[in-house]
Coordinates of C-alpha atoms in Angstrom, one line a residue:
Chain A
M1 CA -51.7 53.4 -71.1
T2 CA -52.6 56.9 -70.9
D3 CA -50.2 59.7 -72.0
Q4 CA -49.8 61.7 -68.6
A5 CA -48.4 64.5 -70.1
Q6 CA -51.8 65.5 -71.8
P7 CA -54.7 66.1 -69.6
S8 CA -57.6 63.8 -70.4
R9 CA -60.5 66.3 -69.9
P10 CA -60.1 70.2 -70.8
G11 CA -59.6 72.4 -67.7
V12 CA -58.1 69.5 -66.1
L13 CA -54.1 69.9 -65.3
S14 CA -51.9 67.2 -65.7
V15 CA -49.6 65.9 -63.2
V16 CA -46.7 68.1 -64.5
Q17 CA -48.7 71.3 -64.3
R18 CA -50.0 70.5 -61.0
V19 CA -46.4 70.0 -59.6
V20 CA -45.3 73.5 -61.9
E21 CA -48.5 75.1 -60.0
F22 CA -47.2 73.8 -56.6
F23 CA -43.6 75.0 -57.4
R24 CA -45.1 78.4 -58.2
R25 CA -47.2 78.3 -55.0
R26 CA -44.8 77.6 -52.5
A27 CA -41.9 80.0 -53.8
R28 CA -44.6 82.7 -53.4
A29 CA -45.2 81.7 -50.0
T30 CA -41.8 81.2 -49.1
G31 CA -40.7 84.6 -50.5
G32 CA -41.9 86.0 -47.4
G33 CA -42.6 89.7 -47.9
G34 CA -40.7 90.2 -50.7
T35 CA -37.5 91.2 -52.0
K36 CA -37.7 94.7 -50.5
A37 CA -39.1 93.7 -47.4
I38 CA -36.4 90.9 -47.0
E39 CA -33.6 93.5 -48.1
K40 CA -35.1 96.1 -45.3
Q41 CA -34.7 93.1 -42.8
I42 CA -31.0 92.3 -43.8
A43 CA -30.2 95.9 -43.8
S44 CA -31.3 96.4 -40.3
G45 CA -28.9 93.5 -39.2
K46 CA -31.2 90.6 -38.9
L47 CA -31.7 87.2 -40.5
T48 CA -34.9 86.3 -42.6
A49 CA -37.0 83.9 -40.4
R50 CA -35.9 80.7 -42.4
D51 CA -32.7 81.4 -42.6
R52 CA -32.7 81.7 -38.5
I53 CA -34.3 78.2 -38.6
R54 CA -31.9 76.7 -40.6
L55 CA -29.1 77.9 -38.7
I56 CA -30.5 76.6 -35.4
L57 CA -31.5 73.3 -36.5
D58 CA -28.9 70.6 -38.3
A59 CA -28.5 71.2 -41.9
G60 CA -31.8 69.5 -43.7
T61 CA -33.5 68.6 -41.1
F62 CA -36.4 71.4 -41.4
H63 CA -39.6 70.4 -42.4
E64 CA -42.2 73.3 -42.8
Y65 CA -45.5 73.1 -41.9
D66 CA -48.6 75.1 -42.8
L67 CA -47.1 76.8 -45.5
F68 CA -50.6 77.8 -47.1
V69 CA -52.0 79.0 -44.1
E70 CA -54.3 82.2 -45.2
H71 CA -55.6 84.8 -42.9
K72 CA -59.8 85.2 -42.9
A73 CA -59.7 89.0 -41.6
V74 CA -62.1 91.1 -43.8
D75 CA -62.0 94.5 -42.2
F76 CA -59.8 97.2 -43.1
N77 CA -59.5 95.9 -46.6
M78 CA -57.8 93.1 -45.4
A79 CA -59.8 90.7 -47.9
G80 CA -57.9 89.3 -50.5
K81 CA -54.8 90.4 -49.2
D82 CA -52.1 88.1 -49.8
L83 CA -49.7 87.4 -46.2
A84 CA -47.1 84.8 -47.4
A85 CA -47.5 81.9 -44.7
D86 CA -49.4 84.3 -42.6
G87 CA -46.1 85.6 -41.3
V88 CA -45.0 83.0 -39.2
V89 CA -43.0 79.6 -40.3
T90 CA -43.3 76.2 -38.2
G91 CA -41.9 73.1 -38.4
T92 CA -40.2 70.3 -36.8
V93 CA -36.5 68.5 -37.0
G94 CA -34.8 65.3 -36.4
G95 CA -31.5 64.9 -34.5
H96 CA -32.4 66.4 -31.4
P97 CA -36.2 66.8 -32.1
V98 CA -37.9 70.2 -31.9
C99 CA -40.8 71.7 -32.7
I100 CA -40.1 75.4 -33.9
F101 CA -41.6 78.5 -34.9
A102 CA -40.3 81.7 -36.1
Q103 CA -42.4 85.0 -36.9
D104 CA -41.4 86.5 -40.2
F105 CA -41.2 90.2 -39.7
T106 CA -41.1 91.1 -43.6
V107 CA -44.7 89.7 -43.8
A108 CA -46.9 92.5 -42.4
G109 CA -44.3 93.3 -39.5
G110 CA -44.4 89.7 -38.3
S111 CA -48.3 90.7 -36.7
L112 CA -49.9 88.5 -35.0
G113 CA -53.6 87.6 -36.6
L114 CA -55.7 84.7 -35.7
A115 CA -54.2 82.4 -38.2
H116 CA -50.5 83.6 -37.3
A117 CA -51.6 82.5 -33.9
R118 CA -53.4 79.1 -34.9
K119 CA -50.2 78.4 -36.6
I120 CA -48.0 78.9 -33.8
T121 CA -50.8 77.0 -31.2
K122 CA -50.5 74.1 -33.8
I123 CA -47.2 73.6 -33.6
M124 CA -47.6 74.0 -29.6
D125 CA -49.7 71.3 -29.5
H126 CA -47.7 69.2 -31.8
A127 CA -44.7 69.5 -29.7
L128 CA -46.7 68.8 -26.4
K129 CA -48.2 65.7 -27.7
L130 CA -44.6 64.3 -29.3
C131 CA -43.0 65.2 -25.9
I132 CA -40.3 67.4 -27.7
P133 CA -39.1 70.7 -27.0
L134 CA -40.3 74.2 -28.4
I135 CA -38.2 76.7 -29.9
G136 CA -40.1 80.2 -30.8
I137 CA -38.5 82.9 -32.4
N138 CA -40.3 86.3 -31.9
D139 CA -39.7 89.2 -34.4
S140 CA -43.1 90.8 -34.4
G141 CA -44.5 94.2 -34.1
G142 CA -47.3 92.8 -32.1
A143 CA -51.2 92.5 -32.8
R144 CA -52.6 92.7 -36.2
I145 CA -54.9 95.6 -35.2
Q146 CA -57.1 94.7 -38.4
E147 CA -58.0 91.7 -36.7
G148 CA -59.0 93.3 -33.4
V149 CA -59.7 91.1 -30.6
N150 CA -59.0 88.0 -32.7
S151 CA -55.4 88.9 -32.6
L152 CA -55.6 89.1 -28.8
A153 CA -57.8 85.7 -28.9
G154 CA -54.5 84.2 -30.4
Y155 CA -52.1 85.4 -27.6
G156 CA -54.4 84.3 -25.3
E157 CA -54.2 80.8 -27.1
I158 CA -50.6 80.8 -27.0
F159 CA -50.2 81.6 -23.4
Y160 CA -52.4 79.2 -22.4
R161 CA -50.4 76.2 -24.3
N162 CA -47.2 77.7 -22.6
T163 CA -48.6 77.1 -19.3
L164 CA -50.0 73.7 -20.1
A165 CA -46.4 72.8 -21.7
S166 CA -44.5 74.3 -19.0
G167 CA -42.7 71.5 -16.7
V168 CA -43.5 68.9 -19.8
I169 CA -41.5 69.9 -22.5
P170 CA -38.4 72.5 -22.2
Q171 CA -39.7 75.8 -24.0
I172 CA -37.1 78.2 -25.4
S173 CA -37.6 81.9 -26.6
V174 CA -35.2 83.7 -29.1
I175 CA -36.0 87.7 -29.2
L176 CA -34.9 88.4 -32.7
G177 CA -36.7 91.6 -33.2
P178 CA -39.3 93.7 -31.2
C179 CA -41.5 91.8 -29.0
A180 CA -43.9 94.2 -27.3
G181 CA -47.2 94.6 -25.3
G182 CA -49.1 91.1 -24.8
A183 CA -46.6 89.5 -26.8
V184 CA -44.0 89.7 -24.5
Y185 CA -45.9 87.0 -22.0
S186 CA -45.2 84.0 -24.2
P187 CA -41.5 84.4 -23.7
A188 CA -42.2 85.4 -20.0
L189 CA -44.0 81.9 -19.6
T190 CA -41.1 79.9 -21.2
D191 CA -38.0 78.5 -19.6
F192 CA -35.4 80.4 -21.1
V193 CA -35.2 83.4 -23.1
F194 CA -32.3 84.5 -25.4
V195 CA -31.6 88.2 -26.6
V196 CA -29.2 89.6 -28.9
E197 CA -27.7 93.0 -28.6
K198 CA -29.0 95.8 -30.9
I199 CA -31.8 93.4 -32.0
S200 CA -34.1 92.3 -29.1
R201 CA -36.6 94.8 -27.8
M202 CA -39.3 93.6 -25.2
F203 CA -41.3 96.0 -23.2
I204 CA -45.4 96.4 -22.2
T205 CA -45.5 99.8 -23.3
G206 CA -42.9 101.6 -25.8
P207 CA -41.2 104.9 -25.4
E208 CA -43.7 106.6 -27.2
V209 CA -46.4 105.8 -24.6
I210 CA -44.3 106.3 -22.0
K211 CA -43.8 109.9 -23.0
T212 CA -47.3 110.5 -24.0
V213 CA -48.4 109.5 -20.6
L214 CA -45.8 110.1 -18.2
G215 CA -43.9 112.6 -19.9
E216 CA -40.4 110.3 -19.6
E217 CA -38.2 110.3 -22.5
I218 CA -36.3 106.7 -23.1
S219 CA -35.1 105.1 -26.0
M220 CA -35.8 101.6 -27.0
E221 CA -32.3 100.4 -26.2
D222 CA -32.5 101.6 -22.7
L223 CA -36.1 100.8 -22.2
G224 CA -36.0 97.3 -23.3
G225 CA -32.7 96.1 -25.2
A226 CA -30.9 93.0 -24.7
R227 CA -28.5 94.5 -21.9
V228 CA -31.6 95.8 -19.8
H229 CA -33.0 92.3 -19.6
T230 CA -29.9 90.4 -19.0
E231 CA -28.7 92.7 -16.2
I232 CA -31.6 94.6 -14.9
T233 CA -34.9 93.0 -15.2
G234 CA -33.7 89.4 -15.4
N235 CA -36.4 88.8 -18.5
A236 CA -33.6 87.3 -20.4
H237 CA -31.4 84.3 -19.5
F238 CA -28.7 84.1 -22.2
Y239 CA -27.1 87.6 -24.1
A240 CA -25.4 87.4 -27.3
A241 CA -23.7 90.1 -29.6
T242 CA -24.8 88.4 -32.9
E243 CA -27.6 86.2 -33.7
L244 CA -25.0 83.4 -34.9
E245 CA -23.5 83.2 -31.4
C246 CA -27.1 83.4 -30.0
F247 CA -28.1 80.3 -32.0
Q248 CA -24.5 78.5 -31.0
Q249 CA -25.9 79.1 -27.4
I250 CA -29.4 77.4 -28.1
K251 CA -27.1 74.5 -29.5
K252 CA -25.0 74.3 -26.6
L253 CA -27.7 74.6 -23.7
F254 CA -29.9 71.8 -25.9
T255 CA -27.0 69.3 -25.2
F256 CA -27.6 69.8 -21.2
I257 CA -31.4 69.1 -21.2
P258 CA -33.7 66.2 -21.7
W259 CA -36.5 66.3 -24.8
N260 CA -39.3 66.1 -21.8
N261 CA -40.0 65.5 -18.2
R262 CA -40.0 61.9 -18.4
K263 CA -36.5 61.4 -20.0
K264 CA -32.9 62.5 -18.8
A265 CA -30.8 64.6 -20.4
D266 CA -28.3 62.8 -22.8
A267 CA -25.2 61.5 -21.4
F268 CA -21.7 62.3 -22.6
P269 CA -18.5 60.7 -22.1
P270 CA -17.1 61.3 -18.8
R271 CA -14.0 63.8 -18.8
P272 CA -12.0 65.1 -15.8
P273 CA -11.8 68.8 -15.3
K274 CA -8.9 70.8 -16.5
P275 CA -6.0 70.8 -14.5
A276 CA -6.2 74.6 -14.3
Y277 CA -8.6 74.4 -11.6
D278 CA -7.1 73.1 -8.6
L279 CA -9.4 73.1 -5.8
D280 CA -6.9 72.8 -2.9
K281 CA -5.7 76.9 -3.9
V282 CA -9.0 78.4 -4.7
I283 CA -9.7 79.6 -1.3
P284 CA -8.1 82.7 0.0
P285 CA -7.0 82.0 3.7
D286 CA -9.3 84.7 5.0
S287 CA -12.9 84.1 4.8
R288 CA -13.9 87.6 4.4
Q289 CA -11.7 87.9 1.0
P290 CA -13.2 86.8 -2.3
F291 CA -12.7 84.3 -4.8
D292 CA -14.7 83.1 -8.0
V293 CA -16.9 80.4 -7.1
R294 CA -17.2 79.5 -10.9
D295 CA -13.5 78.3 -10.3
V296 CA -14.7 75.7 -7.8
I297 CA -17.5 74.9 -10.0
R298 CA -15.0 74.4 -12.9
G299 CA -12.6 72.4 -10.6
V300 CA -15.3 69.6 -10.2
C301 CA -17.3 69.4 -13.5
D302 CA -16.5 67.5 -16.5
D303 CA -14.1 69.4 -18.9
S304 CA -14.2 72.3 -16.4
D305 CA -17.3 73.3 -18.7
L306 CA -20.5 75.5 -17.2
I307 CA -22.8 77.2 -18.9
E308 CA -24.2 80.1 -16.9
V309 CA -28.0 81.1 -16.8
H310 CA -28.4 84.4 -16.2
E311 CA -24.8 85.2 -16.1
N312 CA -25.2 88.8 -15.8
W313 CA -28.0 89.3 -13.2
A314 CA -27.9 88.8 -9.5
A315 CA -24.4 87.6 -10.1
N316 CA -24.3 87.1 -6.3
I317 CA -25.6 83.7 -7.1
V318 CA -24.0 81.7 -9.8
C319 CA -26.9 79.3 -11.9
G320 CA -26.1 77.0 -14.7
F321 CA -25.9 73.4 -16.3
A322 CA -22.5 71.2 -16.2
R323 CA -21.7 67.6 -16.4
I324 CA -20.3 65.2 -13.7
Q325 CA -19.2 61.9 -15.1
G326 CA -21.0 62.8 -18.4
Q327 CA -24.4 63.5 -16.4
T328 CA -26.0 66.6 -16.4
V329 CA -26.3 68.7 -13.0
G330 CA -27.7 71.7 -12.1
V331 CA -25.3 74.1 -10.4
V332 CA -26.6 76.8 -7.9
A333 CA -23.3 78.2 -6.2
N334 CA -23.2 81.4 -3.9
Q335 CA -20.7 84.2 -5.6
P336 CA -18.2 85.7 -2.9
L337 CA -17.0 88.0 -5.8
V338 CA -20.3 89.8 -6.1
L339 CA -21.6 91.6 -2.8
A340 CA -20.1 88.8 -0.9
G341 CA -22.4 86.3 -2.3
V342 CA -25.3 87.4 -0.1
L343 CA -29.0 86.4 -0.9
D344 CA -31.6 89.1 -1.8
V345 CA -34.3 89.6 -4.0
D346 CA -32.9 89.0 -7.2
S347 CA -30.6 86.1 -6.3
S348 CA -33.5 84.1 -4.4
D349 CA -35.8 84.7 -7.5
K350 CA -33.2 83.6 -10.0
A351 CA -32.0 80.5 -8.2
A352 CA -35.6 79.5 -7.3
R353 CA -36.9 79.5 -10.6
F354 CA -33.8 77.6 -12.0
I355 CA -34.0 75.0 -9.1
R356 CA -37.7 74.5 -10.1
F357 CA -36.5 74.0 -14.1
C358 CA -34.2 71.3 -12.7
D359 CA -36.6 69.5 -10.7
A360 CA -39.2 69.3 -13.5
F361 CA -36.7 67.8 -16.1
N362 CA -34.8 65.3 -13.8
I363 CA -31.6 67.3 -13.4
P364 CA -29.8 66.5 -10.1
L365 CA -28.9 69.7 -8.3
L366 CA -25.4 70.5 -7.0
T367 CA -25.0 73.7 -4.6
F368 CA -21.9 75.1 -3.6
V369 CA -22.7 77.2 -0.2
D370 CA -20.5 80.6 0.9
L371 CA -22.5 83.3 2.0
P372 CA -22.5 85.7 5.0
G373 CA -26.4 85.7 5.1
Y374 CA -29.1 88.2 3.7
L375 CA -28.6 91.5 2.2
P376 CA -29.6 94.2 4.5
G377 CA -31.3 97.5 3.5
V378 CA -34.7 99.2 3.5
D379 CA -34.9 98.7 -0.5
Q380 CA -34.5 95.0 0.1
E381 CA -37.3 94.8 2.8
H382 CA -39.3 97.1 0.9
A383 CA -39.1 95.1 -2.1
G384 CA -40.2 92.0 -0.5
V385 CA -36.9 90.1 0.6
I386 CA -39.1 87.9 2.7
R387 CA -41.8 86.8 -0.2
H388 CA -38.9 86.5 -2.8
G389 CA -36.4 84.6 -0.2
A390 CA -39.3 82.1 0.3
K391 CA -39.2 81.3 -3.0
L392 CA -35.8 79.6 -2.8
L393 CA -36.7 77.8 0.3
Y394 CA -39.7 76.3 -1.3
A395 CA -38.0 75.6 -4.4
Y396 CA -35.1 73.5 -2.7
S397 CA -37.7 71.8 -0.2
E398 CA -40.0 70.8 -3.2
A399 CA -37.3 69.5 -5.7
S400 CA -37.3 65.6 -5.3
V401 CA -34.2 65.3 -7.9
P402 CA -30.9 64.2 -6.0
K403 CA -29.7 67.3 -3.9
I404 CA -26.0 67.4 -3.4
T405 CA -24.6 70.2 -1.1
V406 CA -21.1 71.0 -0.6
I407 CA -20.4 73.8 2.0
L408 CA -17.1 75.6 1.2
R409 CA -16.8 78.5 3.8
K410 CA -19.3 80.5 5.3
A411 CA -22.7 79.1 6.1
Y412 CA -24.1 81.6 8.3
G413 CA -27.7 81.9 9.8
G414 CA -30.7 81.8 7.4
G415 CA -28.6 81.6 4.7
Y416 CA -27.2 78.5 5.8
I417 CA -30.7 77.0 5.9
A418 CA -31.7 78.2 2.4
M419 CA -28.8 76.8 0.5
C420 CA -29.9 73.3 0.6
S421 CA -29.0 72.5 3.8
R422 CA -30.2 68.9 5.3
H423 CA -33.3 70.5 6.9
L424 CA -34.6 71.8 3.4
G425 CA -34.1 67.6 2.7
A426 CA -30.6 67.5 0.8
D427 CA -29.7 64.0 0.5
F428 CA -26.0 64.7 1.0
V429 CA -24.2 67.4 2.5
F430 CA -20.6 67.8 2.5
A431 CA -18.3 70.4 4.1
W432 CA -14.7 71.4 3.3
P433 CA -12.4 71.7 6.5
S434 CA -12.9 75.8 5.9
A435 CA -16.6 75.5 6.2
E436 CA -18.1 77.9 9.1
I437 CA -21.7 76.7 9.7
A438 CA -23.0 79.1 12.7
V439 CA -25.6 81.0 13.6
M440 CA -23.9 83.8 12.4
G441 CA -20.0 85.5 11.7
P442 CA -17.8 85.5 14.7
E443 CA -17.8 89.5 15.0
G444 CA -21.5 89.8 14.8
A445 CA -22.0 86.9 17.2
A446 CA -19.4 87.9 19.7
N447 CA -20.6 91.6 19.8
I448 CA -24.1 90.2 20.9
I449 CA -23.1 87.3 23.2
F450 CA -20.3 88.9 25.0
R451 CA -21.8 92.6 25.0
K452 CA -21.8 92.8 28.4
E453 CA -18.2 91.9 28.9
I454 CA -17.1 94.0 25.9
T455 CA -18.7 96.9 27.2
E456 CA -17.2 96.7 30.8
A457 CA -14.1 95.5 30.1
A458 CA -10.9 97.7 30.7
D459 CA -10.1 97.8 27.0
P460 CA -13.3 97.0 24.9
N461 CA -11.5 96.6 21.7
E462 CA -9.1 93.9 23.3
M463 CA -11.9 92.0 24.8
R464 CA -13.6 92.1 21.4
K465 CA -10.7 90.7 19.8
Q466 CA -10.5 88.2 22.2
K467 CA -14.1 87.1 22.4
V468 CA -14.3 87.1 18.6
A469 CA -11.4 84.7 18.8
E470 CA -13.1 82.5 21.2
Y471 CA -16.0 82.5 19.3
T472 CA -14.3 81.5 16.2
E473 CA -12.3 78.7 17.6
M474 CA -15.6 77.2 19.0
F475 CA -18.2 77.6 16.3
A476 CA -16.5 78.7 12.9
N477 CA -16.0 75.3 11.9
P478 CA -17.7 72.4 10.1
Y479 CA -17.8 70.1 13.2
R480 CA -20.3 71.3 15.2
A481 CA -22.8 70.6 12.2
A482 CA -21.1 67.6 11.8
A483 CA -21.5 66.5 15.3
E484 CA -25.4 66.8 14.7
G485 CA -25.2 64.8 11.7
H486 CA -26.3 68.1 9.7
I487 CA -23.4 67.0 7.5
D488 CA -22.5 63.9 6.2
A489 CA -18.7 64.2 5.6
V490 CA -15.9 66.8 6.1
I491 CA -13.8 66.4 2.7
T492 CA -11.1 68.1 1.3
P493 CA -11.4 70.1 -1.8
S494 CA -9.5 67.8 -3.9
E495 CA -11.7 64.8 -2.6
T496 CA -15.1 66.8 -3.6
R497 CA -15.4 65.7 -7.3
E498 CA -15.0 61.9 -6.1
Y499 CA -17.7 62.6 -3.4
V500 CA -20.1 64.4 -5.8
I501 CA -19.5 61.2 -8.2
H502 CA -20.5 59.0 -5.4
A503 CA -23.4 60.6 -4.3
M504 CA -24.8 60.9 -8.3
E505 CA -24.2 57.2 -8.8
I506 CA -25.9 55.9 -5.3
S507 CA -28.9 58.3 -5.9
I508 CA -29.8 57.2 -9.4
S509 CA -33.0 55.5 -8.1
K510 CA -34.0 57.9 -5.4
V511 CA -37.5 57.6 -4.2
D512 CA -38.9 60.7 -2.6
A513 CA -42.5 60.4 -1.7
R514 CA -44.5 63.5 -1.1
P515 CA -47.9 64.2 0.1
T516 CA -50.8 64.3 -2.7
K517 CA -52.1 67.6 -3.9
K518 CA -53.3 69.2 -7.0
H519 CA -50.2 71.5 -7.0
G520 CA -48.4 73.6 -4.0
V521 CA -48.9 77.4 -3.6
P522 CA -45.5 78.8 -3.9
P523 CA -44.8 82.6 -3.0
F524 CA -45.1 83.9 -6.3
Chain B
M1 CA -5.7 89.1 -9.4
L2 CA -9.5 90.0 -8.6
E3 CA -10.1 93.5 -9.6
D4 CA -12.8 96.0 -8.8
L5 CA -13.0 95.3 -5.1
K6 CA -14.7 97.3 -2.5
K7 CA -15.5 97.2 1.0
F8 CA -18.8 95.6 2.1
H9 CA -20.1 95.4 5.8
L10 CA -22.5 92.8 7.3
D11 CA -22.8 92.1 10.7
D12 CA -20.2 93.7 12.0
T13 CA -17.8 92.0 9.4
E14 CA -15.9 93.5 6.4
Y15 CA -15.9 91.8 3.3
E16 CA -14.1 92.5 0.1
T17 CA -16.1 92.0 -2.9
R18 CA -17.3 93.6 -5.8
L19 CA -20.7 95.6 -5.8
S20 CA -23.4 95.0 -8.4
R21 CA -24.5 97.6 -10.5
M22 CA -27.9 97.7 -8.9
F23 CA -26.7 97.6 -5.4
E24 CA -24.5 100.9 -6.1
R25 CA -27.5 102.7 -7.8
R26 CA -30.1 101.9 -5.1
K27 CA -31.4 105.0 -3.9
P28 CA -31.4 106.1 0.2
W29 CA -34.9 105.6 1.7
I30 CA -36.2 109.1 2.8
A31 CA -39.1 109.3 5.4
P32 CA -42.2 110.4 3.8
N33 CA -43.3 114.1 5.1
P34 CA -46.8 113.9 6.1
R35 CA -47.5 117.6 5.3
I36 CA -46.6 117.1 1.4
M37 CA -49.5 116.1 -0.9
A38 CA -47.2 114.4 -3.7
A39 CA -48.4 112.9 -7.4
L40 CA -48.8 109.0 -7.0
I41 CA -48.9 109.0 -10.8
P42 CA -47.4 111.6 -13.3
G43 CA -50.1 113.6 -15.2
V44 CA -51.3 116.9 -15.9
V45 CA -52.7 119.3 -13.3
T46 CA -56.0 120.6 -15.1
T47 CA -58.0 122.0 -12.1
L48 CA -57.0 123.8 -8.8
S49 CA -59.5 124.4 -6.1
V50 CA -57.5 125.6 -3.5
H51 CA -55.0 128.5 -2.4
A52 CA -52.7 129.2 0.0
G53 CA -54.1 129.8 3.6
Q54 CA -57.1 127.9 2.8
K55 CA -59.0 125.4 5.6
V56 CA -59.9 122.2 4.0
R57 CA -61.5 119.7 5.3
R58 CA -61.0 115.8 5.1
G59 CA -62.4 114.6 1.7
D60 CA -62.5 118.3 0.1
P61 CA -61.1 118.5 -3.4
I62 CA -57.8 119.9 -3.9
L63 CA -57.0 119.5 -7.7
I64 CA -57.8 117.1 -10.7
L65 CA -54.8 115.3 -11.8
E66 CA -55.3 114.1 -15.4
A67 CA -53.2 110.7 -16.1
M68 CA -53.8 107.5 -17.6
K69 CA -56.4 109.0 -19.5
M70 CA -58.6 109.5 -16.6
K71 CA -59.4 112.7 -14.5
N72 CA -58.3 111.8 -11.1
P73 CA -59.8 113.8 -8.3
V74 CA -57.1 114.3 -5.2
V75 CA -58.7 115.1 -2.2
A76 CA -57.5 116.3 1.0
L77 CA -56.7 113.2 3.6
R78 CA -57.0 115.1 6.5
E79 CA -58.3 118.7 7.9
G80 CA -55.9 121.3 7.8
T81 CA -54.7 124.7 6.2
I82 CA -53.0 124.8 2.9
H83 CA -49.5 126.4 3.2
S84 CA -48.6 126.7 -0.1
V85 CA -49.5 125.3 -3.6
R86 CA -46.6 124.4 -5.8
V87 CA -48.6 123.6 -8.8
S88 CA -50.3 125.6 -11.4
P89 CA -53.1 124.2 -14.0
G90 CA -51.5 123.1 -16.8
Q91 CA -48.3 121.8 -15.2
M92 CA -47.1 118.7 -15.6
V93 CA -45.8 116.5 -12.6
T94 CA -43.6 113.3 -11.9
K95 CA -44.3 110.6 -9.7
G96 CA -43.7 111.8 -6.3
E97 CA -43.8 115.5 -6.7
A98 CA -44.8 117.8 -4.2
M99 CA -48.3 119.5 -5.3
V100 CA -49.6 121.0 -1.9
E101 CA -47.9 121.4 1.2
F102 CA -50.0 121.7 4.4
E103 CA -49.3 123.8 7.3

């Protein structure tokens, strides 16, 4: 037997020495940008890349890849410069399996050079091949300028893979630091973007450039902070006050979505809605008065548990995930509480994107309808409400997952058609007795249809009232549409959950044959 | 129970609802004035080629607007007489700012 502690030849390391050397190298690589840079990261209210990964994933499940990747840049004194793990951490996790990468701001400001990008594209390829979701944590100063066009190449290779993976595996971006210039387009191509107050910053051109070129002064927070992207631009889907809250949101979202487009989301034990949400009492007597449509959703879904997407953007439509008898559904609902629930540029855009995600990942769609129509205005017309509104029609018509629609109150005109009507291929359309399925509201319709009678009457106001009442009586109900078979059943509010469960159960083997095509050309 | 409700009108019907911040901030539309030449992009006026009272023909140079690292020539889009020049060389203009007015 040979003595393993003694090298057999001079200059050859023993096994123990090799292990010690490995530990030394690993400690240096996982040490990120060093104590000073890490202290600075923490002082700015941010966690380190590896801590973020550990906090998102189940304890002890992270396996790091490519720890020893080194950059090859030589220009601008970059040769020989040691960048621990090249500023990005990649790896996988068991449990609900995911691939994950986190940019390490403590190493060269998390700047993206070719080796850094290739670590990301390698883990992206891995996720796509293994058919498991990808989480990307962005915290980077941008392109590594010293590497020139190679860092641009890196971004392009990431965007290409984001696009290939779109609709195959869920992709999630977490913005935990700056994410500026070209870097913003990777998150923009992914399914869900998470931002955190005072930490996330996203913009194409920063405040300094804007000041130089345009003379406009604005702070980073006002230009591209977390609130801006969750309330104004719609670039971010989830907002959190702290990183820890953000990680909880990510974990919760993962319980609702499948690993890939060939699987269904995990089923959970069925749970009834909470008794506090009494559907028979939600709707006010006058259809012009508002209510919170989320109370209807909570009165129908398991445990009254709804996770909203884009909660603070285009709040006139509610999109989110919930469960019915333990199965995930994607819920889309007009919100009468905000702008009377009208469709407009942003709400159409928001719902269309959400519907396409659900359809790509085998999540049935449950739509609740209560809207007076489209938002009028020069700003809406000039902002392209035609083009954006068409996205919603396209998304609903294109979706081949089970589509269940419940008309709660107003379903007027184009809005009725757009909100997953029978005509766009809804599999089940139910209406509450309070439903008003008509070409427009009674006041507007009476003023057009009976214009002559009203203007020529001795008392036009009295005549108008009378005609509005006539129209309401004849058309502001679900029975005209029911008589045509445009809706399948008129149901009471308290029967809704039972009917939705029924619809989901019998559509489990739904087949929806479509014409063969390479892909459609949606209006985006 | 529900707070911040405002009146909202659509198709001759008055609804009670909350208004979104984006809706409340929307700018009223103003018809463009064909006599005004306004800056299409923000920048700095470097060269001024016209003065009040001057007759110009379509395509005549009016001024140079330096913006986005380019010297952008601004030319007359129609024939006419300059009523007033509202900018001077070296002046920074914002997007939509009136630079020259025709009679």
